[in-house]
Coordinates of N, CA and C and ligand atoms in Angstrom, one line a residue:
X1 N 26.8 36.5 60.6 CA 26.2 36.4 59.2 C 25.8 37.9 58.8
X2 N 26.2 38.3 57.4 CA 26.1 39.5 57.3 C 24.4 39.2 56.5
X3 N 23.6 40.3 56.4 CA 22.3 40.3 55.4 C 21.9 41.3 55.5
X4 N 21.8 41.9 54.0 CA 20.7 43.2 53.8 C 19.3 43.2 54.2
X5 N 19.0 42.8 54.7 CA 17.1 42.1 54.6 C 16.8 43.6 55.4
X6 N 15.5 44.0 55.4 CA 15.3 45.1 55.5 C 14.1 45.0 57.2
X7 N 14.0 43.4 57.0 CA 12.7 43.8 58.5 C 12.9 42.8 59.2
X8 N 12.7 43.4 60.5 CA 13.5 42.1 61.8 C 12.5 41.7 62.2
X9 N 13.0 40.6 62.7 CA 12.1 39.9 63.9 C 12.8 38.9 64.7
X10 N 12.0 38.7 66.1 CA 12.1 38.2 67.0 C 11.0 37.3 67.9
X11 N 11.9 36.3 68.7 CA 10.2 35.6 69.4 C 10.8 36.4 70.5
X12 N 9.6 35.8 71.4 CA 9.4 36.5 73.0 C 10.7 36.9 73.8
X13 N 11.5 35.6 73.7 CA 12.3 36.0 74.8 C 13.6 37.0 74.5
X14 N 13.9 36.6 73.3 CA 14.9 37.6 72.3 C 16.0 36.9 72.4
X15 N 15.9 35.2 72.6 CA 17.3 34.7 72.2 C 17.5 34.0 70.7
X16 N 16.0 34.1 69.5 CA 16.4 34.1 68.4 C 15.7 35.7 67.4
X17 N 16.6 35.5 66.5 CA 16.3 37.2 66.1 C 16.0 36.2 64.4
X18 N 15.8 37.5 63.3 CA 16.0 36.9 62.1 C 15.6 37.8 61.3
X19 N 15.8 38.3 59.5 CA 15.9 39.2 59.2 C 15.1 38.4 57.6
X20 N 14.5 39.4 57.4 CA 13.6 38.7 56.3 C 13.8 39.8 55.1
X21 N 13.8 39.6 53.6 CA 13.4 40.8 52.7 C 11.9 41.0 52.8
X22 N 11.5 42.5 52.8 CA 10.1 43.0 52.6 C 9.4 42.5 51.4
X23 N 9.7 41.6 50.3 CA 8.8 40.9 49.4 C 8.6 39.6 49.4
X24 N 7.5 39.6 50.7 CA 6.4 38.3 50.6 C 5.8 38.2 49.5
X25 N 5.2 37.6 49.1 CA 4.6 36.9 47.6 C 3.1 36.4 48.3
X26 N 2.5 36.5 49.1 CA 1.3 36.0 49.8 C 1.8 36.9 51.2
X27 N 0.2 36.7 51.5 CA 0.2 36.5 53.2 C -1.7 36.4 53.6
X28 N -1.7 35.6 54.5 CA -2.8 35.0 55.0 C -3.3 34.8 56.3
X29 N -4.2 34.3 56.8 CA -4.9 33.8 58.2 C -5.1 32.8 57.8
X30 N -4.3 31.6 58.5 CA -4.8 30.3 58.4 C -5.3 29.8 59.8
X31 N -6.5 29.2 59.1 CA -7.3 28.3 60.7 C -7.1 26.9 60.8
X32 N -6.0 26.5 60.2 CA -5.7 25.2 60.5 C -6.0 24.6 62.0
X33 N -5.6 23.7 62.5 CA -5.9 23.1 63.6 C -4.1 23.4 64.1
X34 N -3.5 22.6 62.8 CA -1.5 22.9 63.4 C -1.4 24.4 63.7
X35 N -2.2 25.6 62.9 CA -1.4 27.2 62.9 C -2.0 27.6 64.4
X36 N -3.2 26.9 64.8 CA -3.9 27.3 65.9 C -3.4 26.9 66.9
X37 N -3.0 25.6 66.9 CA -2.4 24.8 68.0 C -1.2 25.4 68.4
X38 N 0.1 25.8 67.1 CA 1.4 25.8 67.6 C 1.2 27.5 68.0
X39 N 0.3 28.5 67.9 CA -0.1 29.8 68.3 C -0.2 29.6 69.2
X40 N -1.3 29.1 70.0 CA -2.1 29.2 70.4 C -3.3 29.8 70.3
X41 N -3.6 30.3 69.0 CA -4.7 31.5 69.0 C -5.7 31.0 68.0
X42 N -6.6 32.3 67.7 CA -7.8 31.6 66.4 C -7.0 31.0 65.2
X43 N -6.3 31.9 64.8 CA -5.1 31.6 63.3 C -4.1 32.1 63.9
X44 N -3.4 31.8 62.5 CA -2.2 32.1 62.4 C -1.9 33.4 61.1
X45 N -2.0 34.6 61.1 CA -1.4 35.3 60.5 C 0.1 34.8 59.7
X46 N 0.6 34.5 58.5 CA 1.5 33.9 57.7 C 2.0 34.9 56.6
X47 N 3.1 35.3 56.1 CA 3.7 35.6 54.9 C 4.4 34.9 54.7
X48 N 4.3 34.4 53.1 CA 5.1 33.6 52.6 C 6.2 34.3 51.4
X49 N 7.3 33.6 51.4 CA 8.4 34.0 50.5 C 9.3 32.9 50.5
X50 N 10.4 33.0 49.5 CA 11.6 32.2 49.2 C 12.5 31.5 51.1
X51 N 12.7 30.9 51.1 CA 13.7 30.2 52.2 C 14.9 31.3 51.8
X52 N 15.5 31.5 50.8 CA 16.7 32.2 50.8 C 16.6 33.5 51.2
X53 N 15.2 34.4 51.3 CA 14.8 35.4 51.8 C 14.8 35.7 53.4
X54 N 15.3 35.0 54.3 CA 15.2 34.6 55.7 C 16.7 34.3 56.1
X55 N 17.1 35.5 57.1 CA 18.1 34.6 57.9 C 18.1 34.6 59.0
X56 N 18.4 34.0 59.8 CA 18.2 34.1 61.2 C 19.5 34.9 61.6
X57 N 19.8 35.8 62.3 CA 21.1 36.6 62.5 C 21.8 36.3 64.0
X58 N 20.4 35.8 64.6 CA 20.9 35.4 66.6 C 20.2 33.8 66.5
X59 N 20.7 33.3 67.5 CA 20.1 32.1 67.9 C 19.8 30.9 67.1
X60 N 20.6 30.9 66.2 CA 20.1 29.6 65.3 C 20.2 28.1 65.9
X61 N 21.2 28.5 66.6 CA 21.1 26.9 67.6 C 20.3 26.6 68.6
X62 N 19.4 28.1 68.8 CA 18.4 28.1 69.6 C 17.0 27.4 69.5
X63 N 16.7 27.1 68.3 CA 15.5 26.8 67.3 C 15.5 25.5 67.3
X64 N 14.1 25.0 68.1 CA 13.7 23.9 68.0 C 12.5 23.9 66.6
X65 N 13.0 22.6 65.7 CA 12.7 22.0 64.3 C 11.6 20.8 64.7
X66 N 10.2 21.5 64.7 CA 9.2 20.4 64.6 C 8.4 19.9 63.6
X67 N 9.1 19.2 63.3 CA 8.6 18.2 62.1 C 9.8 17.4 61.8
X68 N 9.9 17.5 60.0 CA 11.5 16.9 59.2 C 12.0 18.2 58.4
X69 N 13.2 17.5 57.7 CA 13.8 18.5 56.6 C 12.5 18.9 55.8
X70 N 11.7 18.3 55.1 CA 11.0 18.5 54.4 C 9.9 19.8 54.8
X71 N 9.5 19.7 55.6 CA 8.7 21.1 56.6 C 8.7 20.9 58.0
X72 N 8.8 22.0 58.7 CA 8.7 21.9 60.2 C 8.4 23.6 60.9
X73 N 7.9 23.5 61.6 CA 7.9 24.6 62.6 C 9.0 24.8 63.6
X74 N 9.5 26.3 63.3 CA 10.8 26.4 63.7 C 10.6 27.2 65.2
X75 N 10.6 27.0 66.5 CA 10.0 27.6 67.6 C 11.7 28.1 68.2
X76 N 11.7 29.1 69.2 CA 12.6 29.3 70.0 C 12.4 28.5 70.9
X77 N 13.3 27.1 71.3 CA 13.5 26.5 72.3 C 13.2 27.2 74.0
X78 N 13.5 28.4 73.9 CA 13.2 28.5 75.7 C 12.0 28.9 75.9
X79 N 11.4 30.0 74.7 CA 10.5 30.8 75.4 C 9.2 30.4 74.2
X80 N 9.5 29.4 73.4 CA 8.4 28.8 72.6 C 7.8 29.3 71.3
X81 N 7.9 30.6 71.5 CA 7.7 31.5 70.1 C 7.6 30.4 68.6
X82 N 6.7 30.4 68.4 CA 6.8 30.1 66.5 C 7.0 30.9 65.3
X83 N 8.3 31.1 65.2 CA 9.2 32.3 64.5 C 8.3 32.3 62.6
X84 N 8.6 30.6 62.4 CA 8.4 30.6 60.9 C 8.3 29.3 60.7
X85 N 7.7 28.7 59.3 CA 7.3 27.3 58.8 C 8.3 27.1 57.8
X86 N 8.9 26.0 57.8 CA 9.3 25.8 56.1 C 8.5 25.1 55.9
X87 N 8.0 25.3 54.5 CA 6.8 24.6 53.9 C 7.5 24.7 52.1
X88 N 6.8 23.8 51.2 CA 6.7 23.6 50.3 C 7.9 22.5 49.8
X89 N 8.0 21.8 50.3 CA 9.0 21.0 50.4 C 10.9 21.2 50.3
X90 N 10.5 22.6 51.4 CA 12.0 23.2 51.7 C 12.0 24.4 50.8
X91 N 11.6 25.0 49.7 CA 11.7 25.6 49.3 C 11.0 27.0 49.8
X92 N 9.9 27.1 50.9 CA 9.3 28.6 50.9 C 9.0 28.7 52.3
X93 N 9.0 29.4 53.2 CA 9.2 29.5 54.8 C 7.7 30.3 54.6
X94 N 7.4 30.8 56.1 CA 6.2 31.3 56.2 C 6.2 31.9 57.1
X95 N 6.4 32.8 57.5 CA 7.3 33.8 58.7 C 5.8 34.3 59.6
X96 N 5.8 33.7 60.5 CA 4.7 33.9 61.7 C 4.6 35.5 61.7
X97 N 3.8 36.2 60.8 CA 3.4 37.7 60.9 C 3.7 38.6 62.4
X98 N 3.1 37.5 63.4 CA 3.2 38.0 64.6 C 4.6 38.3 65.4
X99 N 5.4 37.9 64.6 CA 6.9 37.6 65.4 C 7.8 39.0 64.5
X100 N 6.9 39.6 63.8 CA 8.5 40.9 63.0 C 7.9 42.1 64.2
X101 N 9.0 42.7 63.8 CA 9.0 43.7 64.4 C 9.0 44.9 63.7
X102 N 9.2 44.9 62.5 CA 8.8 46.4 61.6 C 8.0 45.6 60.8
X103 N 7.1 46.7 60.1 CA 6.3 46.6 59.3 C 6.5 45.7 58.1
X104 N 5.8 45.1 57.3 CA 6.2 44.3 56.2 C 5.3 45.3 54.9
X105 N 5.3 45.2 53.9 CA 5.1 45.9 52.6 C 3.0 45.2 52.9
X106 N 3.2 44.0 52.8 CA 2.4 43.0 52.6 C 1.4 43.1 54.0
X107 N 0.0 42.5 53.4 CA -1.1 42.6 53.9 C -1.8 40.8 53.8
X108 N -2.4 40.4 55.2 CA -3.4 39.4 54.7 C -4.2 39.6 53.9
X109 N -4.7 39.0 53.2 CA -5.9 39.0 51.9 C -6.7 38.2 52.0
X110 N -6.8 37.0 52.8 CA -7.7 35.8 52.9 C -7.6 34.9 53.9
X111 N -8.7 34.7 54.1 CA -8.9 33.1 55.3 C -8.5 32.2 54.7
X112 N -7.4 31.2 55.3 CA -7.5 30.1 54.4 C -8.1 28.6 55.5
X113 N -8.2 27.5 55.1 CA -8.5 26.2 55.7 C -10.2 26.8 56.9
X114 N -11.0 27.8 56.4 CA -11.8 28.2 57.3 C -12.2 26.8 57.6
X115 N -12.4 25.6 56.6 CA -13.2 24.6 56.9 C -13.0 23.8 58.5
X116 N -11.4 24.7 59.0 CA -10.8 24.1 59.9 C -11.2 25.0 61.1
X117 N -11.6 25.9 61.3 CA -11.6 27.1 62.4 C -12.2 26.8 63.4
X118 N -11.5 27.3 64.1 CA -12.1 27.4 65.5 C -13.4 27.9 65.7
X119 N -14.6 26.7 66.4 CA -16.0 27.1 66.4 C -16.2 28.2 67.4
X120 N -15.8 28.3 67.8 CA -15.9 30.0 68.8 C -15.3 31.0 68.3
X121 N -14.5 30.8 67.2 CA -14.4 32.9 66.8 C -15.0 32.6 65.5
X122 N -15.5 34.2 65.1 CA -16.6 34.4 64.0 C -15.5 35.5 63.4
X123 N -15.5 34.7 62.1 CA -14.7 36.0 60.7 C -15.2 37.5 60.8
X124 N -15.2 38.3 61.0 CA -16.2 39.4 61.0 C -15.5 40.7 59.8
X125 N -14.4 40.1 59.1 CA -14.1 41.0 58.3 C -14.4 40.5 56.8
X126 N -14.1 41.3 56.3 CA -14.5 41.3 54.5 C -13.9 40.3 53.6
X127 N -12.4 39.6 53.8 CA -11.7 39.1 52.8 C -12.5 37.6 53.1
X128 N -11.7 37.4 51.5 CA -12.6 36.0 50.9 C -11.8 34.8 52.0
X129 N -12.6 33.7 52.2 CA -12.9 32.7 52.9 C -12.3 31.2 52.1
X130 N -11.7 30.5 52.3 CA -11.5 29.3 51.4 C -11.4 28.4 52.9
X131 N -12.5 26.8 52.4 CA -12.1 26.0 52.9 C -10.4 25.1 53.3
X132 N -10.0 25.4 52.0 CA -9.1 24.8 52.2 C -7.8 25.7 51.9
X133 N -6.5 24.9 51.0 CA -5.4 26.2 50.2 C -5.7 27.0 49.2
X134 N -5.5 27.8 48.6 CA -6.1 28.3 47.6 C -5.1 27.6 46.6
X135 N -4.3 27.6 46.4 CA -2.4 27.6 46.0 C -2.2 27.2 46.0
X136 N -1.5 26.3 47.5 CA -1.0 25.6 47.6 C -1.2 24.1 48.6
X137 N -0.5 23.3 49.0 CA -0.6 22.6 50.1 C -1.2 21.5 50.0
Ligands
ZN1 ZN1 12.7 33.0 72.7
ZN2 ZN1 -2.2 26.5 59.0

């Protein structure tokens, strides 16, 4: 697959890769219970942008799809990584911040779903807080 996208990424083990353009349109910490769980961590760090903005360049048959067509969490089957979400009913992915490997343009701005957070970590930075989506969801 050829693509100009300009920033890479990869999960742990490096048997899926994928190449994103640098114009996210959002990006967030969500404390859902799902961003927490499929992390493992407090949140999940997220940028969002277009589905056609994303290709995967290695490993596409590597990617286990949890959920439906409609949204799912796309993990690397061996080594578990959670690469990216499609969300909005196939139209907008959500590229696990944690998984690029160069820099993105974009910056988190906000907590989202705090109403959800994990009772043992405390927000200790400045950006605004929302119970729930702001936007979307
Ligand atoms: Zn992997
Ligand atoms: Zn979430």
């Amino acid at each position: 697959m050829t693509v100009d996208y300009p920033l890479r990424g990869s999960c742990l083990c490096g048997r899926v890769a994928y190449e994103v353009a640098d114009a996210f349109k959002y990006a967030m910490n969500c404390h859902c219970s799902q961003c927490r769980r499929s992390t493992g961590s407090a949140f999940k760090p997220l940028a969002g942008t277009k589905v056609s903005r994303l290709a995967i360049t290695i490993g596409d048959g590597e990617l286990l799809r949890y959920g439906d067509e409609h949204g799912y969490d796309a993990h690397c089957r061996s080594c578990g990584s959670l690469l990216y979400s499609l969300v909005g009913n196939g139209q907008y992915v959500h590229v696990a911040m944690g998984t690029l490997i160069d820099e993105p343009s974009v910056r988190p701005t906000m907590h989202i779903v705090v109403g959800s957070k994990a009772p043992w970590f405390e927000i200790t930075d400045a950006m605004p807080q929302f119970d729930g989506f702001p936007d979307h969801g």
